[in-house]
Each structure stands twice: as structure tokens, then as C-alpha cells.
Amino acid sequence: MDASATPNGSSLAGTAPPLSILYVLDAFPVLSETFVTNEIRAMRQMGHRIVPFSISNYTGPCQPDDEPMKAETLHLSDVSTLRAAAFAAMHPRGMAAALRFANRQTGIRPRSLLRAAARVALAARQQGCTHLHAHYAHSTAATAIVAAAFAGLTCSFIGHGFDIYGQSSDLPLKLASADVAFATCEDMAADFRRMAPGVNARMVTCGVDPDRFVPAPDAASNGRLLAIGRLVEQKGYPVLFDALALLPADRRPVVDVVGGGALEEELKQLAIRTGVGDSVRFLGRMPSAWIAQEGPRYQGFVAPYVVCRDNDKDTSPVAVKEALAMGLPVVASRLMGLKESVNASCGRHVEPGDAAELADAIAWLAGLTAQQRQALGAAGRQHALAKFTLAAQAAGNTAAIRAAQAARTPRCAA
């Protein structure tokens, strides 16, 4: 815990100056990436100045609450290429370190990486930022590392899932070159240390706002189960359908699926083919406000996530922690950070891909009495309050970044 923060993450005035951080993002703000905007808000709540910087000129949808962030986001196209090149040329030591990293990595053409990173570095200096932080370990991490070398700043990145386990790129090099590598769960942190023994790996899980996601103690269960997640392979929806099909019709609950994605039509047809079309309701994408309002009315939450064929997997999904904060008992796969998010006091684990075990757990969840549901939900909320708040996440980020800055030893590709 950082000395400038209380255990719940609030600032203590006068103990340390606020941080000024440029967040390097591929696109921002994105509808399904609430963990980024939530983190920014939590860091700002601690008094830090956060400047979002998007590599692309993203024009896609975002959460309604995140609309104001569009106007404040800087873009790569906002920064002059010529001025950035001149800035880089004025810092020969930074140029040497940037060149070493750019020529060793293979994910981006070195010249393209150097050009983009120089523009990010210039923006960071113009904004008065003293640290660069990237979400995902792909091009954003590489760009932040090289930009930090140009500008003489510290840098960090956080891995999430696909970027670490699906299609990683130069990951050991990035781990060795960043001042801090944030992992979202203990298994990921351990994997970081195996890949790069000298890495400064910090486990800081993506948190939730417990004041927004709250139980509704007086609301009776609607009798349905809730599943939230993009309609993609790692969410395990086919296993969910197979599990429902194993249950007798009179013990088969209705599952409301919130999310959209490339597999939507395929999954709708699959639900029909497996005979559970009447037990699965595809609600589509819903705003975070809907989840906070309607979520507490559900009987429970189901997260049947699996490991994809390309090894992609969810590492510490926020939706599960939101469910816990809302007082919902949870059935989740025994996978990565889900092992830390759910325990016996608030739910059950099942082996990823095991439809029979999932069916048994769903029957248990659907059959909970009101008193059992309330007791499990209360334990889950306490677990979320103790382990998975945004305030704790911001405090962990702050502590790690301050320690890196105190060390003052840029690590870029020695």
C-alpha cells in the first residue's frame, strides 16, 4: 500500500504530490472496456491527473457515462510528426534506448513504432506528464515503452487476457523493459515472473464501484440467472447451453445473456439446436446503469468461461466482481482470477468446459432459498469490498508507480 493512501484508497493531503499520467490506449472510450474508464475515475478520485491518449481516432460506441471523456481524449493525429521528430532528435540518450527496443521487438515495423512513440512522448511532455501507462500488452505497451525512453519518463502496462495468452507479441522483452508490469490476477503475475525473471510485476486486480453496484435486499429474486459477457468463444456459452440441456425442464432456469458480439447469430441458433432456446434470453448490449439497476433482482450469476483454442482466456472479469458487489451468488469456472474472485462463501467453482458439473451448479444456484441467496450474497459483497474495489486498485497503481519513479532507473531494453 502506498504511504500516501489510506487502506480504502483515499488520498491523504500533504504527504505526496499527485501523479500526472498519460494513458496510452489503442481506442478510447470503448463500450466493453469499462475497466479503463473506471480506473481513470478512481485514479482521479485520489487526486491524480490522468490524460487519455488514443492511438486511433475511435468513433465507435461507449457507455453513456463515458461520453464526456471523448472530448478530453488526445489522439495521435493531434500531434505534429515534424515537431515530434525534432523533439526526439534533441534527446540522443533517449533515442539510443528507443532504437534498441524498437529493433529488438517484432510486433511493429521499427520506423512506424519510433514515429508513433515520438509523438506520444512529445504529447506527454507538453501535458506535463511524468509517467506513461498502457492498457494491453500489444502495440500500446510497445509505444509507451519507446515513448518513455524518448521523454526520459517511467512507464507501465497492464495485461488483460488475449494480449497475454491469445496472441502475445514480444512479451518477455516488454516485461523486461517496462518499469512496472501490472497483472490482473496472481496466476498472471506468476506467468510474468516466469517469462522475465527480473520483471517488476505487480498484481492489481481491476476493481468495481461498491457504491454503484449494491444489493437490493428487499427485492425478491426474479427467478432467472444472469450472464454478462461478449458473445465470443472464451465466455463459454456453448457449455452453458449444454449444461441447461442436461437439466430436466422443470428444473431448468431461464438465463438472461447480456452482451453482443461476432457469434450472436451462431449462438442463438445453437441454443435452439440444443433444445434450450426457451431458456436463454439474449438481451443484447446493456449500459452499465441497467446492470446496476436490474442485476440485484436475479437469482444468481453464472460465468462458464473457458480457455479458447488459441489459449485466450478471461483473467479477472469485472462482471463477476460487479455481481458479487450486488449480492448475487456466483457459479464460475475454476480459471485464472476467477479462483480469487469466487470462494465457497459466495458461490461455486466448476471445471472449465465441464457441462455436467456446470449443470449441477446451476441447479444448486436456481434452487437456493431466499435466506440462502441472501447469506451467500452478503458474503460475496463483503469479499468484493475487501478485495476488489476501485479505490484499492487506484491505491495499488499509485504505490507501484511511485516506487518506480523513486527508483529512477528507466528499464527500456538494456
Coordinates of C-alpha atoms in Angstrom, one line a residue:
M1 CA 0.0 0.0 0.0
D2 CA 1.3 3.4 -0.9
A3 CA 2.2 5.6 2.1
S4 CA 0.0 8.4 0.6
A5 CA -3.2 6.4 0.7
T6 CA -5.5 5.1 3.4
P7 CA -6.4 1.4 3.2
N8 CA -9.6 2.2 1.2
G9 CA -7.6 4.2 -1.3
S10 CA -8.5 7.8 -0.4
S11 CA -5.8 10.4 -0.5
L12 CA -4.1 11.9 2.5
A13 CA -3.4 15.5 1.7
G14 CA 0.1 16.8 2.0
T15 CA 2.0 13.5 2.0
A16 CA 2.9 13.3 -1.7
P17 CA 2.2 15.3 -4.8
P18 CA -0.3 13.9 -7.2
L19 CA 0.8 11.9 -10.2
S20 CA 0.4 13.1 -13.8
I21 CA 0.0 10.2 -16.1
L22 CA -0.6 9.8 -19.9
Y23 CA -2.7 6.7 -20.5
V24 CA -1.7 5.2 -23.8
L25 CA -4.7 3.4 -25.4
D26 CA -5.4 1.9 -28.8
A27 CA -9.0 3.2 -28.8
F28 CA -10.9 5.2 -26.2
P29 CA -13.5 5.2 -24.7
V30 CA -14.8 1.7 -25.8
L31 CA -18.2 0.3 -24.8
S32 CA -16.9 -3.0 -23.5
E33 CA -13.8 -1.6 -21.7
T34 CA -15.4 0.0 -18.7
F35 CA -12.4 -1.2 -16.7
V36 CA -10.3 1.5 -18.3
T37 CA -12.7 4.4 -17.7
N38 CA -13.4 3.1 -14.2
E39 CA -9.7 3.0 -13.4
I40 CA -9.2 6.6 -14.7
R41 CA -12.0 7.8 -12.5
A42 CA -10.6 6.0 -9.5
M43 CA -7.1 7.5 -10.1
R44 CA -8.6 11.0 -10.4
Q45 CA -10.5 10.4 -7.2
M46 CA -7.2 10.0 -5.5
G47 CA -6.2 13.4 -6.9
H48 CA -4.0 12.3 -9.8
R49 CA -4.1 14.0 -13.2
I50 CA -4.9 11.4 -16.0
V51 CA -4.6 12.3 -19.6
P52 CA -6.2 9.8 -22.0
F53 CA -4.3 9.3 -25.3
S54 CA -5.8 7.2 -28.1
I55 CA -3.6 5.9 -30.9
S56 CA -6.7 5.6 -33.2
N57 CA -9.4 8.1 -33.9
Y58 CA -12.0 5.8 -32.4
T59 CA -15.6 6.7 -33.3
G60 CA -17.4 3.6 -32.0
P61 CA -19.9 3.3 -29.1
C62 CA -19.1 3.8 -25.5
Q63 CA -21.0 3.7 -22.2
P64 CA -23.3 6.8 -21.8
D65 CA -21.4 7.7 -18.6
D66 CA -18.1 7.8 -20.6
E67 CA -19.3 10.2 -23.3
P68 CA -17.7 13.3 -21.6
M69 CA -14.3 11.6 -21.8
K70 CA -14.4 11.7 -25.6
A71 CA -13.8 15.5 -25.6
E72 CA -10.8 15.3 -23.4
T73 CA -9.0 12.5 -25.2
L74 CA -5.9 13.3 -27.2
H75 CA -5.2 11.4 -30.4
L76 CA -2.0 10.5 -32.3
S77 CA -3.3 12.7 -35.2
D78 CA -3.3 15.7 -32.9
V79 CA 0.5 15.7 -32.6
S80 CA 2.8 17.1 -35.3
T81 CA 5.1 14.4 -36.8
L82 CA 7.8 17.0 -37.6
R83 CA 7.7 18.5 -34.1
A84 CA 7.8 15.0 -32.6
A85 CA 10.9 14.1 -34.7
A86 CA 12.6 17.3 -33.7
F87 CA 11.8 16.5 -30.0
A88 CA 13.3 13.0 -30.3
A89 CA 16.4 14.4 -32.0
M90 CA 17.0 16.7 -29.1
H91 CA 17.3 13.7 -26.7
P92 CA 20.1 11.4 -28.0
R93 CA 20.3 9.2 -25.0
G94 CA 16.6 8.5 -25.2
M95 CA 16.9 7.9 -28.9
A96 CA 19.6 5.2 -28.3
A97 CA 17.4 3.4 -25.8
A98 CA 14.3 3.7 -28.1
L99 CA 16.2 2.3 -31.0
R100 CA 17.5 -0.7 -29.0
F101 CA 13.9 -1.6 -28.1
A102 CA 12.4 -0.9 -31.5
N103 CA 14.9 -3.0 -33.3
R104 CA 14.6 -6.0 -30.9
Q105 CA 10.8 -6.1 -31.0
T106 CA 8.9 -7.8 -33.9
G107 CA 5.3 -6.7 -33.5
I108 CA 5.6 -3.3 -35.3
R109 CA 7.8 -2.0 -38.0
P110 CA 10.6 -0.2 -36.1
R111 CA 10.2 3.0 -38.1
S112 CA 6.5 3.1 -37.5
L113 CA 6.9 2.4 -33.8
L114 CA 9.6 5.2 -33.4
R115 CA 7.4 7.7 -35.2
A116 CA 4.3 7.0 -33.1
A117 CA 6.3 6.9 -29.9
A118 CA 7.9 10.2 -30.6
R119 CA 4.5 11.8 -30.9
V120 CA 3.3 10.2 -27.7
A121 CA 6.5 11.4 -25.9
L122 CA 6.0 14.9 -27.2
A123 CA 2.4 14.9 -26.0
A124 CA 3.4 13.6 -22.6
R125 CA 6.0 16.4 -22.2
Q126 CA 3.5 19.1 -23.4
Q127 CA 0.9 17.8 -21.0
G128 CA 3.4 17.8 -18.1
C129 CA 3.0 14.1 -17.5
T130 CA 5.7 12.2 -15.6
H131 CA 4.6 8.6 -16.3
L132 CA 3.2 6.6 -19.2
H133 CA 0.7 3.8 -18.6
A134 CA -0.7 1.5 -21.3
H135 CA -3.6 -0.9 -21.3
Y136 CA -2.9 -4.2 -23.1
A137 CA 0.5 -5.6 -23.9
H138 CA 0.3 -5.2 -27.7
S139 CA 1.2 -2.1 -29.6
T140 CA 0.2 0.3 -26.8
A141 CA 2.7 -1.2 -24.5
A142 CA 5.5 -1.1 -27.1
T143 CA 4.6 2.5 -27.9
A144 CA 4.6 3.5 -24.2
I145 CA 7.9 1.9 -23.6
V146 CA 9.6 3.7 -26.5
A147 CA 7.9 7.0 -25.8
A148 CA 9.1 6.8 -22.2
A149 CA 12.6 6.3 -23.4
F150 CA 12.4 9.3 -25.7
A151 CA 11.0 11.5 -22.9
G152 CA 13.0 10.1 -20.0
L153 CA 10.0 9.0 -18.1
T154 CA 8.9 5.9 -16.3
C155 CA 6.3 3.6 -17.9
S156 CA 4.0 0.7 -17.1
F157 CA 1.4 -1.5 -18.8
I158 CA -1.3 -3.9 -17.7
G159 CA -2.2 -7.2 -19.3
H160 CA -5.7 -8.4 -19.6
G161 CA -6.1 -11.7 -21.5
F162 CA -5.9 -12.0 -25.3
D163 CA -2.8 -9.8 -25.3
I164 CA -1.1 -12.2 -22.8
Y165 CA -2.5 -15.7 -23.6
G166 CA -4.1 -15.4 -27.1
Q167 CA -1.7 -13.6 -29.4
S168 CA 1.1 -12.1 -27.4
S169 CA 3.9 -10.2 -29.1
D170 CA 7.5 -9.7 -27.7
L171 CA 6.1 -10.2 -24.2
P172 CA 9.3 -11.1 -22.4
L173 CA 11.0 -8.1 -23.9
K174 CA 8.2 -5.8 -22.9
L175 CA 8.1 -7.2 -19.4
A176 CA 11.9 -6.6 -19.0
S177 CA 11.6 -3.1 -20.5
A178 CA 8.7 -1.6 -18.5
D179 CA 9.2 -0.1 -15.1
V180 CA 6.1 -1.9 -13.9
A181 CA 4.1 -4.7 -15.4
F182 CA 0.6 -4.9 -13.9
A183 CA -1.1 -8.3 -13.7
T184 CA -4.9 -8.7 -13.1
C185 CA -4.5 -11.9 -11.0
E186 CA -2.0 -14.0 -9.2
D187 CA -1.6 -16.6 -12.0
M188 CA -0.8 -13.8 -14.5
A189 CA 1.8 -12.3 -12.2
A190 CA 3.4 -15.7 -11.7
D191 CA 3.5 -16.1 -15.5
F192 CA 5.1 -12.7 -15.9
R193 CA 7.9 -13.7 -13.5
R194 CA 8.5 -17.0 -15.3
M195 CA 8.7 -15.2 -18.7
A196 CA 11.0 -12.4 -17.4
P197 CA 12.6 -13.2 -14.1
G198 CA 13.7 -9.6 -13.5
V199 CA 10.3 -8.1 -14.1
N200 CA 8.7 -5.7 -11.7
A201 CA 5.4 -7.5 -11.7
R202 CA 2.6 -6.1 -9.5
M203 CA -0.8 -7.8 -9.1
V204 CA -3.5 -5.1 -9.1
T205 CA -6.9 -6.5 -9.9
C206 CA -9.5 -4.5 -11.9
G207 CA -12.0 -3.3 -9.3
V208 CA -15.6 -2.2 -9.1
D209 CA -17.5 0.7 -7.5
P210 CA -19.3 -0.7 -4.5
D211 CA -21.4 2.4 -4.1
R212 CA -22.9 1.9 -7.6
F213 CA -23.3 -1.9 -7.6
V214 CA -25.3 -2.5 -4.5
P215 CA -27.7 -5.2 -3.4
A216 CA -31.4 -4.7 -3.2
P217 CA -32.2 -6.6 0.0
D218 CA -36.0 -6.1 -0.3
A219 CA -36.2 -7.1 -3.9
A220 CA -37.4 -10.7 -4.4
S221 CA -35.5 -12.9 -6.8
N222 CA -36.9 -12.8 -10.4
G223 CA -36.0 -16.5 -10.6
R224 CA -33.7 -16.0 -13.5
L225 CA -29.9 -16.3 -13.8
L226 CA -27.7 -13.6 -15.3
A227 CA -24.7 -14.0 -17.6
I228 CA -22.8 -11.0 -18.8
G229 CA -20.1 -11.0 -21.5
R230 CA -19.4 -10.5 -25.1
L231 CA -20.7 -13.3 -27.4
V232 CA -17.2 -14.7 -28.0
E233 CA -15.6 -18.1 -27.6
Q234 CA -14.0 -17.6 -24.2
K235 CA -17.3 -16.8 -22.4
G236 CA -18.3 -20.4 -22.7
Y237 CA -21.9 -20.0 -23.9
P238 CA -22.0 -23.4 -25.7
V239 CA -21.0 -25.1 -22.5
L240 CA -23.8 -23.2 -20.7
F241 CA -26.4 -24.4 -23.3
D242 CA -25.2 -28.0 -22.9
A243 CA -25.5 -27.7 -19.1
L244 CA -29.0 -26.4 -19.4
A245 CA -29.9 -29.2 -21.7
L246 CA -28.8 -31.7 -19.1
L247 CA -31.4 -30.4 -16.6
P248 CA -35.0 -31.6 -16.5
A249 CA -37.3 -29.0 -18.0
D250 CA -39.0 -28.4 -14.6
R251 CA -35.6 -27.6 -13.0
R252 CA -34.2 -25.5 -15.9
P253 CA -33.9 -21.8 -15.1
V254 CA -34.0 -19.0 -17.6
V255 CA -30.7 -17.3 -18.2
D256 CA -30.6 -13.8 -19.4
V257 CA -27.5 -13.1 -21.5
V258 CA -26.2 -9.5 -21.7
G259 CA -23.7 -8.7 -24.4
G260 CA -23.2 -8.6 -28.1
G261 CA -20.5 -9.9 -30.4
A262 CA -19.5 -11.7 -33.6
L263 CA -21.1 -15.1 -32.5
E264 CA -24.5 -13.7 -31.8
E265 CA -26.5 -15.4 -34.6
E266 CA -24.4 -18.6 -34.3
L267 CA -25.2 -18.8 -30.5
K268 CA -28.8 -18.1 -31.0
Q269 CA -29.1 -21.0 -33.4
L270 CA -27.0 -23.2 -31.1
A271 CA -29.4 -22.6 -28.2
I272 CA -32.3 -23.7 -30.4
R273 CA -30.4 -26.8 -31.6
T274 CA -29.5 -27.9 -28.1
G275 CA -33.2 -27.6 -27.1
V276 CA -32.8 -24.6 -24.6
G277 CA -34.0 -21.8 -26.9
D278 CA -36.8 -21.1 -24.5
S279 CA -34.4 -20.9 -21.5
V280 CA -32.0 -18.4 -22.9
R281 CA -32.9 -14.8 -23.5
F282 CA -30.4 -12.7 -25.5
L283 CA -30.8 -9.2 -24.2
G284 CA -28.0 -7.6 -26.3
R285 CA -25.7 -4.9 -25.1
M286 CA -26.9 -3.1 -22.0
P287 CA -25.4 0.0 -20.4
S288 CA -23.7 -0.3 -17.0
A289 CA -26.6 1.6 -15.4
W290 CA -29.0 -1.1 -16.4
I291 CA -26.8 -3.8 -14.8
A292 CA -26.6 -1.8 -11.6
Q293 CA -30.4 -1.4 -11.5
E294 CA -31.6 -4.8 -12.7
G295 CA -28.7 -7.0 -11.6
P296 CA -29.7 -7.3 -7.9
R297 CA -33.0 -8.8 -8.8
Y298 CA -31.5 -12.0 -10.3
Q299 CA -31.3 -15.3 -8.5
G300 CA -27.6 -15.6 -9.3
F301 CA -24.8 -15.1 -11.8
V302 CA -23.2 -17.7 -14.0
A303 CA -19.7 -17.3 -15.6
P304 CA -18.9 -20.5 -17.5
Y305 CA -15.7 -19.2 -19.1
V306 CA -13.4 -21.4 -21.0
V307 CA -9.9 -21.5 -22.5
C308 CA -10.1 -20.8 -26.2
R309 CA -8.4 -22.8 -28.9
D310 CA -5.7 -20.1 -29.2
N311 CA -5.3 -20.1 -25.4
D312 CA -7.1 -16.8 -24.9
K313 CA -9.0 -16.7 -21.6
D314 CA -10.6 -14.3 -19.2
T315 CA -8.2 -13.4 -16.4
S316 CA -10.2 -11.4 -13.9
P317 CA -13.5 -10.4 -15.4
V318 CA -15.1 -7.3 -13.9
A319 CA -18.7 -8.5 -14.4
V320 CA -18.2 -11.3 -11.8
K321 CA -17.0 -8.7 -9.2
E322 CA -19.9 -6.5 -10.0
A323 CA -22.2 -9.5 -9.4
L324 CA -20.6 -10.1 -6.0
A325 CA -20.9 -6.4 -5.1
M326 CA -24.6 -6.6 -6.0
G327 CA -25.1 -9.6 -3.6
L328 CA -25.5 -12.3 -6.2
P329 CA -24.3 -15.8 -5.6
V330 CA -21.9 -16.8 -8.4
V331 CA -21.1 -20.0 -10.3
A332 CA -17.8 -19.6 -12.1
S333 CA -15.2 -21.6 -13.9
R334 CA -12.1 -22.5 -11.9
L335 CA -9.9 -20.4 -14.1
M336 CA -7.3 -17.6 -13.6
G337 CA -8.6 -14.8 -11.4
L338 CA -12.0 -16.4 -11.0
K339 CA -10.3 -18.6 -8.5
E340 CA -9.6 -15.5 -6.4
S341 CA -12.9 -13.7 -7.1
V342 CA -15.3 -16.5 -6.1
N343 CA -14.9 -18.8 -3.0
A344 CA -17.1 -21.2 -1.1
S345 CA -18.7 -18.5 1.0
C346 CA -20.3 -16.8 -2.0
G347 CA -20.6 -19.4 -4.8
R348 CA -19.2 -22.5 -6.5
H349 CA -16.4 -23.3 -9.0
V350 CA -16.7 -25.7 -11.9
E351 CA -14.1 -27.0 -14.2
P352 CA -13.9 -25.1 -17.5
G353 CA -15.9 -26.9 -20.2
D354 CA -17.5 -29.5 -17.9
A355 CA -21.2 -29.3 -18.8
A356 CA -22.2 -31.9 -16.3
E357 CA -20.6 -30.1 -13.3
L358 CA -22.0 -26.8 -14.6
A359 CA -25.5 -28.3 -14.8
D360 CA -25.2 -29.4 -11.2
A361 CA -24.0 -26.0 -10.0
I362 CA -26.8 -24.2 -12.0
A363 CA -29.4 -26.5 -10.4
W364 CA -27.9 -25.6 -7.0
L365 CA -28.0 -21.9 -7.8
A366 CA -31.5 -21.9 -9.1
G367 CA -32.7 -23.9 -6.0
L368 CA -31.4 -21.6 -3.3
T369 CA -33.9 -20.3 -0.8
A370 CA -34.3 -16.6 -0.2
Q371 CA -32.3 -17.0 3.0
Q372 CA -29.5 -18.9 1.4
R373 CA -29.3 -16.5 -1.5
Q374 CA -29.1 -13.6 0.9
A375 CA -26.4 -15.2 3.0
L376 CA -24.3 -16.1 0.0
G377 CA -24.8 -12.6 -1.4
A378 CA -23.8 -10.9 1.8
A379 CA -20.6 -12.9 1.9
G380 CA -19.9 -12.1 -1.7
R381 CA -20.3 -8.4 -1.2
Q382 CA -18.0 -8.4 1.8
H383 CA -15.4 -10.3 -0.3
A384 CA -15.7 -7.7 -3.0
L385 CA -15.4 -4.8 -0.5
A386 CA -12.3 -6.4 1.0
K387 CA -10.6 -7.3 -2.3
F388 CA -12.0 -5.7 -5.4
T389 CA -12.8 -2.1 -5.1
L390 CA -11.7 0.6 -7.5
A391 CA -10.2 2.5 -4.5
A392 CA -7.9 -0.4 -3.7
Q393 CA -7.0 -0.7 -7.4
A394 CA -6.1 3.0 -7.6
A395 CA -4.0 2.7 -4.4
G396 CA -2.1 -0.3 -5.8
N397 CA -1.4 1.6 -9.0
T398 CA -0.2 4.6 -7.1
A399 CA 2.1 2.7 -4.9
A400 CA 3.7 0.8 -7.8
I401 CA 4.2 3.9 -9.9
R402 CA 5.6 6.0 -7.1
A403 CA 8.1 3.2 -6.3
A404 CA 9.2 3.1 -9.9
Q405 CA 9.7 6.8 -10.0
A406 CA 11.6 6.7 -6.8
A407 CA 13.9 4.1 -8.3
R408 CA 14.6 6.4 -11.2
T409 CA 16.1 3.7 -13.3
P410 CA 14.4 3.5 -16.7
R411 CA 14.5 -0.1 -17.9
C412 CA 14.0 0.2 -21.6
A413 CA 15.7 -2.7 -23.4
A414 CA 19.1 -2.5 -21.8

